[in-house]
Amino acid sequence: MTTHATAAPPTMTAWAQHRYGDAEAVAPEEVPVPSPGPDDVLVRVHATALNSADARVMRGDPLILRLAFGLRRPRTAVQGRDIAGTVVRAGAAVTTLQVGDAVLGETTGGGLAPFVAVPAARLVLRPEGLDDLVAATLPMAGGTAWQALALAGLEGDAARGARVLIVGAGGGVGHFTVQLAALRGAQVTALAGPRALPVVTALGATTGLEHRRTDLSQLTAASFDAVVVIAGDHPLRQLRRLVVPGGTVVLVSGGSRPVTGPLAVILRAMVLSVFGSRRLRPLAATAKPEITAELARLAAAGDITPHIERVWPQTQARAALAHIDAAHTVGKLVVRGL
Ligand SMILES: NC(=O)c1ccc[n+]([C@@H]2O[C@H](COP(=O)([O-])OP(=O)(O)OC[C@H]3O[C@@H](n4cnc5c(N)ncnc54)[C@H](OP(=O)(O)O)[C@@H]3O)[C@@H](O)[C@H]2O)c1
C-alpha cells in the first residue's frame, strides 16, 4: 500500500511536559503533527482513556521507572496510551489498515493530542456499534485484567465455579478483572472502595467487601482458588494463606516504594514461591492487540460493560490527569478528542 494522506494540519495543540511532576507540569503546546513512519499510521484521536501508568510516567514515580522512560524528563512528552480514533494516513509498508478505518489500541503515549502516530501492528479495528469512548477504555486495563486471569489459571473450564478474590476491584484494571472472571463463570469476591462496590456488584461480583473495613487476616484460610492483587500493600504471607494448596496469588500491583517500586515485593514473591504449593506470580502485562480485539468484540456484544466514571474534553486534559493521579478512580476516565 502506498502512503495515503488526508487533510491533517501541520501543527496541533498537544498536552506536553518537559519535566517530571504532577498534572501542573503538563501544558498545552503547539507541536508538529507527527509523520507516520513506513509501518505506522496517523490516527485522529476521538478518545483517550487514562491509566495509572499515565500518572506514574507523568511523575517519574517510582524513580526506577525513569531508567526506561527518561532519566531527567519523560522521553514521551505527551501522555495518553489507550486510544480510539480514525486512521488519516498510512505508512508505505502498512497492509493491515487503511485511511478511514476506525481503530483502537495501546500506544506508547501521545494520545492527549488531536493526532498520534502509532505502529499499525498495535491497533485493531473497532467493531461496528462500539462507541469510541468505550473502545478507548479497553486496551491496557482490560488487557491487564485478561493477562492476570490467565496467570491465575482462570481460563476456560478451569474458571467455571472457581472462587476468586480480587483485591482492588474498583479501578480500571480491577473492574475489568471482576467482569471477565464473572463472565467465565467464577465466583467473584471483590475488595473495593464504597463508591466502587455497587459498580462491581452490578458487574458480577457475588460478594463485595469494603477495603478500608476488611482485615484480610480475618478471612478464612484457603477459601479461594485464586487471589488477584491490584491494589494495597498486604503482606505476601497473608495473601498466600487465602488460597488453597495449588492455588495462585497474582500480583498485578505489589505496592510501590518511592525508589524501587514493586521490585522488592516481586523478588520476595519469587523466593517464597519456591516453598510450598501456593504460587505467588507477579504480572508484567504487555500490549497484546489480539486481546484488545477480543475485548472489543465482547464489549460490542454487551458481554462486558466498561464503567466510565467521567469524560473530559481534550481542552481539559490536565484535570483528567490530576484525577487519575489521585488514584481513586472508579472504573475508567476518558478524554474526548476534538
Ligand atoms: N503488573 C502490570 O503489568 C500492571 C499493568 C497495569 C496496571 N498495573 C498496576 O495496577 C494498579 C491499578 O491500575 P489502574 O490503572 O486500574 O488504577 P486505577 O484505575 O487508578 O485504580 C484506582 C482504584 O484502586 C482502588 N484502591 C486503592 N487502594 C486500594 C486498596 N488498598 N484496596 C482496594 N482498592 C484500592 C481505589 O479505591 P479507593 O478510591 O477506595 O481508594 C480506586 O478505585 C496500579 O498499581 C498499576 O500500576 C500493573
mmCIF file of C-alpha atoms and ligand atoms in Angstrom:
data_model
loop_
_atom_site.group_PDB
_atom_site.id
_atom_site.type_symbol
_atom_site.label_atom_id
_atom_site.label_comp_id
_atom_site.label_asym_id
_atom_site.label_seq_id
_atom_site.Cartn_x
_atom_site.Cartn_y
_atom_site.Cartn_z
ATOM 1 C CA MET A 1 0.000 0.000 0.000
ATOM 2 C CA THR A 2 1.314 3.483 -0.755
ATOM 3 C CA THR A 3 1.278 6.278 1.781
ATOM 4 C CA HIS A 4 -2.188 7.784 1.887
ATOM 5 C CA ALA A 5 -2.701 11.258 3.196
ATOM 6 C CA THR A 6 -5.888 13.041 4.131
ATOM 7 C CA ALA A 7 -6.139 16.541 5.441
ATOM 8 C CA ALA A 8 -4.233 16.917 8.692
ATOM 9 C CA PRO A 9 -2.923 20.330 9.707
ATOM 10 C CA PRO A 10 0.854 20.857 10.017
ATOM 11 C CA THR A 11 0.607 21.610 13.740
ATOM 12 C CA MET A 12 -1.683 20.745 16.643
ATOM 13 C CA THR A 13 -2.144 21.563 20.331
ATOM 14 C CA ALA A 14 -0.892 18.685 22.491
ATOM 15 C CA TRP A 15 -0.723 18.329 26.299
ATOM 16 C CA ALA A 16 3.041 18.116 26.803
ATOM 17 C CA GLN A 17 5.500 18.072 29.702
ATOM 18 C CA HIS A 18 9.237 18.698 29.785
ATOM 19 C CA ARG A 19 9.842 17.787 33.421
ATOM 20 C CA TYR A 20 8.514 15.122 35.750
ATOM 21 C CA GLY A 21 5.817 16.364 38.117
ATOM 22 C CA ASP A 22 2.113 16.422 38.925
ATOM 23 C CA ALA A 23 -0.522 17.498 36.408
ATOM 24 C CA GLU A 24 0.687 21.122 36.716
ATOM 25 C CA ALA A 25 3.823 20.039 34.805
ATOM 26 C CA VAL A 26 1.618 19.375 31.767
ATOM 27 C CA ALA A 27 0.618 22.269 29.498
ATOM 28 C CA PRO A 28 -0.917 22.824 26.068
ATOM 29 C CA GLU A 29 1.787 23.259 23.438
ATOM 30 C CA GLU A 30 1.778 23.814 19.666
ATOM 31 C CA VAL A 31 3.726 20.927 18.134
ATOM 32 C CA PRO A 32 4.067 19.433 14.630
ATOM 33 C CA VAL A 33 1.523 16.752 13.734
ATOM 34 C CA PRO A 34 3.661 13.577 13.789
ATOM 35 C CA SER A 35 4.676 11.969 10.492
ATOM 36 C CA PRO A 36 3.974 8.243 10.430
ATOM 37 C CA GLY A 37 6.960 6.012 9.589
ATOM 38 C CA PRO A 38 6.578 3.266 6.972
ATOM 39 C CA ASP A 39 4.986 0.830 9.483
ATOM 40 C CA ASP A 40 2.881 3.473 11.254
ATOM 41 C CA VAL A 41 -0.478 5.077 10.801
ATOM 42 C CA LEU A 42 -1.522 8.572 11.808
ATOM 43 C CA VAL A 43 -4.696 8.417 13.879
ATOM 44 C CA ARG A 44 -7.116 11.240 14.542
ATOM 45 C CA VAL A 45 -7.846 10.721 18.234
ATOM 46 C CA HIS A 46 -11.530 10.542 19.185
ATOM 47 C CA ALA A 47 -10.985 9.261 22.733
ATOM 48 C CA THR A 48 -8.081 8.587 25.106
ATOM 49 C CA ALA A 49 -8.607 6.595 28.288
ATOM 50 C CA LEU A 50 -6.216 7.207 31.171
ATOM 51 C CA ASN A 51 -4.483 4.550 33.263
ATOM 52 C CA SER A 52 -2.445 4.794 36.442
ATOM 53 C CA ALA A 53 0.553 4.235 34.108
ATOM 54 C CA ASP A 54 -0.018 7.719 32.656
ATOM 55 C CA ALA A 55 0.218 9.230 36.139
ATOM 56 C CA ARG A 56 3.312 7.203 37.021
ATOM 57 C CA VAL A 57 5.160 8.249 33.868
ATOM 58 C CA MET A 58 3.988 11.853 34.299
ATOM 59 C CA ARG A 59 5.529 11.892 37.789
ATOM 60 C CA GLY A 60 8.501 9.610 37.077
ATOM 61 C CA ASP A 61 7.422 7.724 40.185
ATOM 62 C CA PRO A 62 8.850 5.290 41.281
ATOM 63 C CA LEU A 63 12.337 6.526 40.381
ATOM 64 C CA ILE A 64 13.329 3.176 38.855
ATOM 65 C CA LEU A 65 10.780 3.837 36.102
ATOM 66 C CA ARG A 66 12.977 6.702 34.828
ATOM 67 C CA LEU A 67 15.540 4.171 33.608
ATOM 68 C CA ALA A 68 13.021 3.166 30.948
ATOM 69 C CA PHE A 69 11.074 6.410 30.455
ATOM 70 C CA GLY A 70 13.808 9.093 30.594
ATOM 71 C CA LEU A 71 16.328 9.928 33.291
ATOM 72 C CA ARG A 72 15.794 13.696 33.550
ATOM 73 C CA ARG A 73 12.433 14.175 31.846
ATOM 74 C CA PRO A 74 9.834 11.886 30.287
ATOM 75 C CA ARG A 75 11.014 10.786 26.851
ATOM 76 C CA THR A 76 7.336 10.766 25.820
ATOM 77 C CA ALA A 77 6.277 14.366 26.418
ATOM 78 C CA VAL A 78 2.599 13.618 25.730
ATOM 79 C CA GLN A 79 0.830 11.050 27.928
ATOM 80 C CA GLY A 80 -2.276 9.068 26.968
ATOM 81 C CA ARG A 81 -1.696 5.460 25.952
ATOM 82 C CA ASP A 82 -5.086 3.933 25.219
ATOM 83 C CA ILE A 83 -6.753 5.468 22.186
ATOM 84 C CA ALA A 84 -9.660 5.091 19.799
ATOM 85 C CA GLY A 85 -9.802 7.052 16.571
ATOM 86 C CA THR A 86 -9.707 7.077 12.782
ATOM 87 C CA VAL A 87 -6.730 6.383 10.513
ATOM 88 C CA VAL A 88 -5.983 9.516 8.464
ATOM 89 C CA ARG A 89 -2.632 8.464 6.970
ATOM 90 C CA ALA A 90 -0.976 5.092 6.455
ATOM 91 C CA GLY A 91 2.763 4.470 6.065
ATOM 92 C CA ALA A 92 4.056 2.901 2.859
ATOM 93 C CA ALA A 93 4.571 -0.575 4.402
ATOM 94 C CA VAL A 94 1.195 -0.771 6.178
ATOM 95 C CA THR A 95 -1.009 -3.501 4.734
ATOM 96 C CA THR A 96 -3.411 -4.190 7.611
ATOM 97 C CA LEU A 97 -5.127 -0.812 7.906
ATOM 98 C CA GLN A 98 -6.235 1.927 5.575
ATOM 99 C CA VAL A 99 -7.311 5.527 5.694
ATOM 100 C CA GLY A 100 -10.784 5.804 7.173
ATOM 101 C CA ASP A 101 -10.518 2.710 9.393
ATOM 102 C CA ALA A 102 -11.914 3.090 12.927
ATOM 103 C CA VAL A 103 -9.287 1.680 15.316
ATOM 104 C CA LEU A 104 -8.346 1.242 18.962
ATOM 105 C CA GLY A 105 -5.189 0.166 20.738
ATOM 106 C CA GLU A 106 -2.496 0.697 23.329
ATOM 107 C CA THR A 107 0.217 3.132 22.228
ATOM 108 C CA THR A 108 3.430 4.169 23.957
ATOM 109 C CA GLY A 109 1.935 7.634 24.601
ATOM 110 C CA GLY A 110 0.856 10.694 22.645
ATOM 111 C CA GLY A 111 -2.918 10.259 22.967
ATOM 112 C CA LEU A 112 -3.551 13.603 24.701
ATOM 113 C CA ALA A 113 -3.354 15.351 21.338
ATOM 114 C CA PRO A 114 -5.577 15.569 18.249
ATOM 115 C CA PHE A 115 -3.322 13.177 16.264
ATOM 116 C CA VAL A 116 -0.935 10.360 17.198
ATOM 117 C CA ALA A 117 1.375 8.202 15.062
ATOM 118 C CA VAL A 118 1.162 4.513 16.037
ATOM 119 C CA PRO A 119 2.686 1.306 14.636
ATOM 120 C CA ALA A 120 -0.177 -0.304 12.721
ATOM 121 C CA ALA A 121 0.578 -3.618 14.461
ATOM 122 C CA ARG A 122 -0.558 -2.135 17.793
ATOM 123 C CA LEU A 123 -4.044 -1.281 16.524
ATOM 124 C CA VAL A 124 -7.162 -3.319 15.845
ATOM 125 C CA LEU A 125 -10.357 -2.442 14.016
ATOM 126 C CA ARG A 126 -13.159 -1.077 16.173
ATOM 127 C CA PRO A 127 -16.229 -3.268 15.738
ATOM 128 C CA GLU A 128 -19.443 -1.742 14.437
ATOM 129 C CA GLY A 129 -21.608 -0.473 17.279
ATOM 130 C CA LEU A 130 -18.765 0.077 19.758
ATOM 131 C CA ASP A 131 -18.537 3.698 20.859
ATOM 132 C CA ASP A 132 -15.106 5.405 20.705
ATOM 133 C CA LEU A 133 -15.265 6.416 24.377
ATOM 134 C CA VAL A 134 -15.935 2.827 25.435
ATOM 135 C CA ALA A 135 -13.395 1.391 22.968
ATOM 136 C CA ALA A 136 -10.606 3.538 24.409
ATOM 137 C CA THR A 137 -11.109 2.076 27.899
ATOM 138 C CA LEU A 138 -10.234 -1.445 26.798
ATOM 139 C CA PRO A 139 -6.591 -1.990 25.749
ATOM 140 C CA MET A 140 -4.351 -1.536 28.804
ATOM 141 C CA ALA A 141 -6.789 -2.008 31.691
ATOM 142 C CA GLY A 142 -8.782 -4.781 30.004
ATOM 143 C CA GLY A 143 -5.626 -6.392 28.645
ATOM 144 C CA THR A 144 -4.004 -6.397 32.091
ATOM 145 C CA ALA A 145 -7.129 -7.968 33.612
ATOM 146 C CA TRP A 146 -7.108 -10.621 30.892
ATOM 147 C CA GLN A 147 -3.437 -11.451 31.436
ATOM 148 C CA ALA A 148 -3.906 -11.523 35.234
ATOM 149 C CA LEU A 149 -6.693 -14.091 34.930
ATOM 150 C CA ALA A 150 -4.551 -16.162 32.556
ATOM 151 C CA LEU A 151 -1.692 -16.151 35.072
ATOM 152 C CA ALA A 152 -4.172 -17.197 37.764
ATOM 153 C CA GLY A 153 -5.234 -20.133 35.562
ATOM 154 C CA LEU A 154 -8.772 -18.750 35.293
ATOM 155 C CA GLU A 155 -9.455 -19.595 31.665
ATOM 156 C CA GLY A 156 -11.903 -21.962 30.002
ATOM 157 C CA ASP A 157 -13.286 -24.782 32.151
ATOM 158 C CA ALA A 158 -10.866 -24.018 34.985
ATOM 159 C CA ALA A 159 -12.597 -20.696 35.626
ATOM 160 C CA ARG A 160 -16.094 -22.136 35.960
ATOM 161 C CA GLY A 161 -17.047 -22.179 39.639
ATOM 162 C CA ALA A 162 -13.566 -21.096 40.767
ATOM 163 C CA ARG A 163 -13.544 -18.863 43.831
ATOM 164 C CA VAL A 164 -11.510 -15.723 43.206
ATOM 165 C CA LEU A 165 -10.747 -12.757 45.461
ATOM 166 C CA ILE A 166 -9.954 -9.507 43.646
ATOM 167 C CA VAL A 167 -8.112 -7.033 45.871
ATOM 168 C CA GLY A 168 -8.520 -3.545 44.418
ATOM 169 C CA ALA A 169 -11.546 -4.385 42.297
ATOM 170 C CA GLY A 170 -12.885 -0.878 41.735
ATOM 171 C CA GLY A 171 -10.385 0.835 39.401
ATOM 172 C CA GLY A 172 -9.679 0.370 35.707
ATOM 173 C CA VAL A 173 -7.893 -2.989 35.863
ATOM 174 C CA GLY A 174 -9.987 -4.160 38.831
ATOM 175 C CA HIS A 175 -13.436 -3.681 37.321
ATOM 176 C CA PHE A 176 -12.382 -5.470 34.122
ATOM 177 C CA THR A 177 -10.978 -8.346 36.188
ATOM 178 C CA VAL A 178 -14.298 -8.664 38.030
ATOM 179 C CA GLN A 179 -16.430 -8.815 34.910
ATOM 180 C CA LEU A 180 -14.121 -11.082 32.902
ATOM 181 C CA ALA A 181 -13.892 -13.528 35.814
ATOM 182 C CA ALA A 182 -17.682 -13.458 36.279
ATOM 183 C CA LEU A 183 -18.221 -13.910 32.527
ATOM 184 C CA ARG A 184 -16.101 -17.057 32.697
ATOM 185 C CA GLY A 185 -18.253 -18.424 35.488
ATOM 186 C CA ALA A 186 -16.033 -17.696 38.506
ATOM 187 C CA GLN A 187 -17.453 -16.758 41.915
ATOM 188 C CA VAL A 188 -16.016 -13.317 42.493
ATOM 189 C CA THR A 189 -15.350 -11.666 45.855
ATOM 190 C CA ALA A 190 -14.423 -8.024 45.277
ATOM 191 C CA LEU A 191 -12.487 -5.847 47.728
ATOM 192 C CA ALA A 192 -13.097 -2.231 46.748
ATOM 193 C CA GLY A 193 -13.919 1.254 47.999
ATOM 194 C CA PRO A 194 -17.509 2.238 48.930
ATOM 195 C CA ARG A 195 -18.169 4.129 45.675
ATOM 196 C CA ALA A 196 -16.996 1.171 43.613
ATOM 197 C CA LEU A 197 -18.866 -1.604 45.426
ATOM 198 C CA PRO A 198 -22.268 -1.061 43.699
ATOM 199 C CA VAL A 199 -20.444 -0.929 40.342
ATOM 200 C CA VAL A 200 -18.525 -4.181 40.791
ATOM 201 C CA THR A 201 -21.579 -5.934 42.224
ATOM 202 C CA ALA A 202 -23.560 -4.934 39.118
ATOM 203 C CA LEU A 203 -20.694 -6.259 37.001
ATOM 204 C CA GLY A 204 -20.898 -9.724 38.513
ATOM 205 C CA ALA A 205 -19.148 -9.823 41.909
ATOM 206 C CA THR A 206 -21.130 -12.127 44.181
ATOM 207 C CA THR A 207 -19.614 -10.662 47.372
ATOM 208 C CA GLY A 208 -18.372 -7.121 47.896
ATOM 209 C CA LEU A 209 -16.108 -6.131 50.791
ATOM 210 C CA GLU A 210 -15.191 -2.546 51.648
ATOM 211 C CA HIS A 211 -11.392 -2.412 51.611
ATOM 212 C CA ARG A 212 -10.936 0.021 54.485
ATOM 213 C CA ARG A 213 -13.157 -2.106 56.751
ATOM 214 C CA THR A 214 -11.784 -5.528 55.811
ATOM 215 C CA ASP A 215 -8.851 -7.183 57.521
ATOM 216 C CA LEU A 216 -7.636 -9.903 55.151
ATOM 217 C CA SER A 217 -6.088 -11.797 58.070
ATOM 218 C CA GLN A 218 -9.644 -12.353 59.386
ATOM 219 C CA LEU A 219 -10.842 -14.099 56.211
ATOM 220 C CA THR A 220 -10.951 -17.902 56.329
ATOM 221 C CA ALA A 221 -7.691 -19.515 55.231
ATOM 222 C CA ALA A 222 -7.709 -21.413 51.929
ATOM 223 C CA SER A 223 -11.102 -20.005 50.934
ATOM 224 C CA PHE A 224 -10.106 -19.032 47.374
ATOM 225 C CA ASP A 225 -8.680 -20.816 44.343
ATOM 226 C CA ALA A 226 -7.005 -17.595 43.238
ATOM 227 C CA VAL A 227 -6.367 -14.097 44.538
ATOM 228 C CA VAL A 228 -5.651 -11.210 42.135
ATOM 229 C CA VAL A 229 -3.971 -8.265 43.854
ATOM 230 C CA ILE A 230 -4.419 -4.938 42.060
ATOM 231 C CA ALA A 231 -4.066 -2.524 44.992
ATOM 232 C CA GLY A 232 -2.903 -2.312 48.573
ATOM 233 C CA ASP A 233 0.179 -3.276 50.484
ATOM 234 C CA HIS A 234 -0.822 -6.611 52.020
ATOM 235 C CA PRO A 235 1.894 -8.927 53.356
ATOM 236 C CA LEU A 236 2.570 -11.742 50.896
ATOM 237 C CA ARG A 237 2.177 -14.442 53.561
ATOM 238 C CA GLN A 238 -1.282 -13.055 54.411
ATOM 239 C CA LEU A 239 -2.313 -13.201 50.751
ATOM 240 C CA ARG A 240 -0.875 -16.662 50.270
ATOM 241 C CA ARG A 241 -2.747 -18.180 53.195
ATOM 242 C CA LEU A 242 -6.023 -17.220 51.493
ATOM 243 C CA VAL A 243 -5.564 -19.648 48.579
ATOM 244 C CA VAL A 244 -5.968 -23.411 48.595
ATOM 245 C CA PRO A 245 -2.883 -25.629 48.118
ATOM 246 C CA GLY A 246 -2.132 -25.448 44.390
ATOM 247 C CA GLY A 247 -3.813 -22.031 44.219
ATOM 248 C CA THR A 248 -2.266 -18.867 42.819
ATOM 249 C CA VAL A 249 -1.879 -15.285 44.024
ATOM 250 C CA VAL A 250 -1.310 -12.961 41.061
ATOM 251 C CA LEU A 251 0.416 -9.684 41.883
ATOM 252 C CA VAL A 252 -0.716 -7.074 39.354
ATOM 253 C CA SER A 253 0.454 -4.496 41.874
ATOM 254 C CA GLY A 254 2.836 -5.273 44.692
ATOM 255 C CA GLY A 255 2.542 -1.866 46.343
ATOM 256 C CA SER A 256 5.109 0.758 45.464
ATOM 257 C CA ARG A 257 8.270 2.020 47.158
ATOM 258 C CA PRO A 258 9.359 5.539 46.065
ATOM 259 C CA VAL A 259 12.647 4.376 44.530
ATOM 260 C CA THR A 260 12.327 0.719 43.580
ATOM 261 C CA GLY A 261 8.549 0.472 43.090
ATOM 262 C CA PRO A 262 7.300 -3.126 43.327
ATOM 263 C CA LEU A 263 10.764 -4.663 42.741
ATOM 264 C CA ALA A 264 11.394 -5.876 46.306
ATOM 265 C CA VAL A 265 7.937 -7.469 46.535
ATOM 266 C CA ILE A 266 8.397 -9.177 43.162
ATOM 267 C CA LEU A 267 11.727 -10.664 44.269
ATOM 268 C CA ARG A 268 10.254 -11.799 47.594
ATOM 269 C CA ALA A 269 7.283 -13.366 45.775
ATOM 270 C CA MET A 270 9.627 -15.334 43.543
ATOM 271 C CA VAL A 271 11.618 -16.613 46.522
ATOM 272 C CA LEU A 272 8.504 -17.508 48.565
ATOM 273 C CA SER A 273 7.022 -19.343 45.576
ATOM 274 C CA VAL A 274 9.861 -21.847 45.715
ATOM 275 C CA PHE A 275 8.445 -23.128 49.011
ATOM 276 C CA GLY A 276 5.031 -24.789 49.253
ATOM 277 C CA SER A 277 2.361 -25.394 46.650
ATOM 278 C CA ARG A 278 0.698 -21.960 46.770
ATOM 279 C CA ARG A 279 2.140 -19.834 43.967
ATOM 280 C CA LEU A 280 2.838 -16.079 44.066
ATOM 281 C CA ARG A 281 3.027 -14.792 40.491
ATOM 282 C CA PRO A 282 3.986 -11.183 39.661
ATOM 283 C CA LEU A 283 2.425 -9.988 36.395
ATOM 284 C CA ALA A 284 4.245 -7.913 33.780
ATOM 285 C CA ALA A 285 1.446 -7.222 31.319
ATOM 286 C CA THR A 286 2.296 -6.177 27.765
ATOM 287 C CA ALA A 287 0.269 -4.685 24.922
ATOM 288 C CA LYS A 288 -1.451 -7.558 23.120
ATOM 289 C CA PRO A 289 -3.612 -6.467 20.170
ATOM 290 C CA GLU A 290 -5.212 -9.910 19.885
ATOM 291 C CA ILE A 291 -6.571 -9.485 23.425
ATOM 292 C CA THR A 292 -7.711 -5.933 22.617
ATOM 293 C CA ALA A 293 -9.630 -7.318 19.629
ATOM 294 C CA GLU A 294 -11.313 -9.943 21.802
ATOM 295 C CA LEU A 295 -12.219 -7.331 24.437
ATOM 296 C CA ALA A 296 -13.666 -5.089 21.712
ATOM 297 C CA ARG A 297 -15.774 -7.992 20.448
ATOM 298 C CA LEU A 298 -17.053 -8.702 23.994
ATOM 299 C CA ALA A 299 -17.824 -5.020 24.623
ATOM 300 C CA ALA A 300 -19.616 -4.624 21.274
ATOM 301 C CA ALA A 301 -21.717 -7.712 22.106
ATOM 302 C CA GLY A 302 -22.566 -6.320 25.560
ATOM 303 C CA ASP A 303 -20.776 -9.178 27.350
ATOM 304 C CA ILE A 304 -18.535 -6.722 29.199
ATOM 305 C CA THR A 305 -19.508 -3.192 30.187
ATOM 306 C CA PRO A 306 -16.699 -0.742 30.891
ATOM 307 C CA HIS A 307 -17.720 1.714 33.601
ATOM 308 C CA ILE A 308 -16.746 5.288 32.729
ATOM 309 C CA GLU A 309 -16.622 7.480 35.828
ATOM 310 C CA ARG A 310 -16.098 10.709 33.926
ATOM 311 C CA VAL A 311 -15.373 12.156 30.474
ATOM 312 C CA TRP A 312 -13.416 15.368 29.906
ATOM 313 C CA PRO A 313 -12.994 17.337 26.668
ATOM 314 C CA GLN A 314 -9.378 17.312 25.422
ATOM 315 C CA THR A 315 -9.185 21.040 26.286
ATOM 316 C CA GLN A 316 -9.333 19.931 29.967
ATOM 317 C CA ALA A 317 -6.906 17.018 29.778
ATOM 318 C CA ARG A 318 -4.862 18.372 32.700
ATOM 319 C CA ALA A 319 -7.863 17.925 35.034
ATOM 320 C CA ALA A 320 -8.232 14.341 33.831
ATOM 321 C CA LEU A 321 -4.547 13.668 34.544
ATOM 322 C CA ALA A 322 -4.948 15.134 38.053
ATOM 323 C CA HIS A 323 -7.921 12.826 38.632
ATOM 324 C CA ILE A 324 -6.116 9.619 37.572
ATOM 325 C CA ASP A 325 -3.109 10.766 39.619
ATOM 326 C CA ALA A 326 -5.295 10.907 42.751
ATOM 327 C CA ALA A 327 -5.757 7.102 42.364
ATOM 328 C CA HIS A 328 -9.412 6.999 43.441
ATOM 329 C CA THR A 329 -10.981 6.322 40.056
ATOM 330 C CA VAL A 330 -13.986 4.030 39.878
ATOM 331 C CA GLY A 331 -13.749 2.228 36.533
ATOM 332 C CA LYS A 332 -12.230 4.419 33.828
ATOM 333 C CA LEU A 333 -11.596 8.067 32.942
ATOM 334 C CA VAL A 334 -11.812 9.173 29.313
ATOM 335 C CA VAL A 335 -10.668 12.304 27.481
ATOM 336 C CA ARG A 336 -12.810 13.036 24.422
ATOM 337 C CA GLY A 337 -10.892 14.019 21.291
ATOM 338 C CA LEU A 338 -11.553 17.213 19.406
HETATM 339 N N1 LIG B 1 1.664 -5.598 36.513
HETATM 340 C C1 LIG B 1 1.263 -4.968 35.414
HETATM 341 O O1 LIG B 1 1.661 -5.337 34.306
HETATM 342 C C2 LIG B 1 0.314 -3.811 35.535
HETATM 343 C C3 LIG B 1 -0.364 -3.327 34.396
HETATM 344 C C4 LIG B 1 -1.286 -2.280 34.558
HETATM 345 C C5 LIG B 1 -1.508 -1.741 35.833
HETATM 346 N N2 LIG B 1 -0.788 -2.200 36.891
HETATM 347 C C6 LIG B 1 -0.994 -1.658 38.244
HETATM 348 O O2 LIG B 1 -2.324 -1.953 38.613
HETATM 349 C C7 LIG B 1 -2.772 -0.978 39.548
HETATM 350 C C8 LIG B 1 -4.151 -0.497 39.113
HETATM 351 O O3 LIG B 1 -4.058 0.251 37.912
HETATM 352 P P1 LIG B 1 -5.346 1.038 37.379
HETATM 353 O O4 LIG B 1 -4.941 1.781 36.158
HETATM 354 O O5 LIG B 1 -6.523 0.144 37.330
HETATM 355 O O6 LIG B 1 -5.546 2.063 38.595
HETATM 356 P P2 LIG B 1 -6.790 2.985 39.000
HETATM 357 O O7 LIG B 1 -7.867 2.897 37.963
HETATM 358 O O8 LIG B 1 -6.236 4.331 39.332
HETATM 359 O O9 LIG B 1 -7.307 2.284 40.358
HETATM 360 C C9 LIG B 1 -7.789 3.077 41.393
HETATM 361 C C10 LIG B 1 -8.664 2.236 42.311
HETATM 362 O O10 LIG B 1 -7.852 1.474 43.234
HETATM 363 C C11 LIG B 1 -8.563 1.427 44.468
HETATM 364 N N3 LIG B 1 -7.692 1.119 45.625
HETATM 365 C C12 LIG B 1 -6.619 1.805 46.057
HETATM 366 N N4 LIG B 1 -6.110 1.226 47.176
HETATM 367 C C13 LIG B 1 -6.895 0.133 47.434
HETATM 368 C C14 LIG B 1 -6.893 -0.892 48.427
HETATM 369 N N5 LIG B 1 -5.975 -0.900 49.395
HETATM 370 N N6 LIG B 1 -7.829 -1.856 48.358
HETATM 371 C C15 LIG B 1 -8.756 -1.862 47.392
HETATM 372 N N7 LIG B 1 -8.843 -0.906 46.419
HETATM 373 C C16 LIG B 1 -7.917 0.075 46.451
HETATM 374 C C17 LIG B 1 -9.162 2.788 44.580
HETATM 375 O O11 LIG B 1 -10.222 2.746 45.504
HETATM 376 P P3 LIG B 1 -10.390 3.911 46.623
HETATM 377 O O12 LIG B 1 -10.760 5.154 45.896
HETATM 378 O O13 LIG B 1 -11.449 3.394 47.526
HETATM 379 O O14 LIG B 1 -9.040 4.031 47.313
HETATM 380 C C18 LIG B 1 -9.600 3.080 43.134
HETATM 381 O O15 LIG B 1 -10.931 2.643 42.885
HETATM 382 C C19 LIG B 1 -1.687 0.100 39.586
HETATM 383 O O16 LIG B 1 -0.885 -0.094 40.724
HETATM 384 C C20 LIG B 1 -0.883 -0.154 38.326
HETATM 385 O O17 LIG B 1 0.453 0.290 38.458
HETATM 386 C C21 LIG B 1 0.107 -3.218 36.766
#
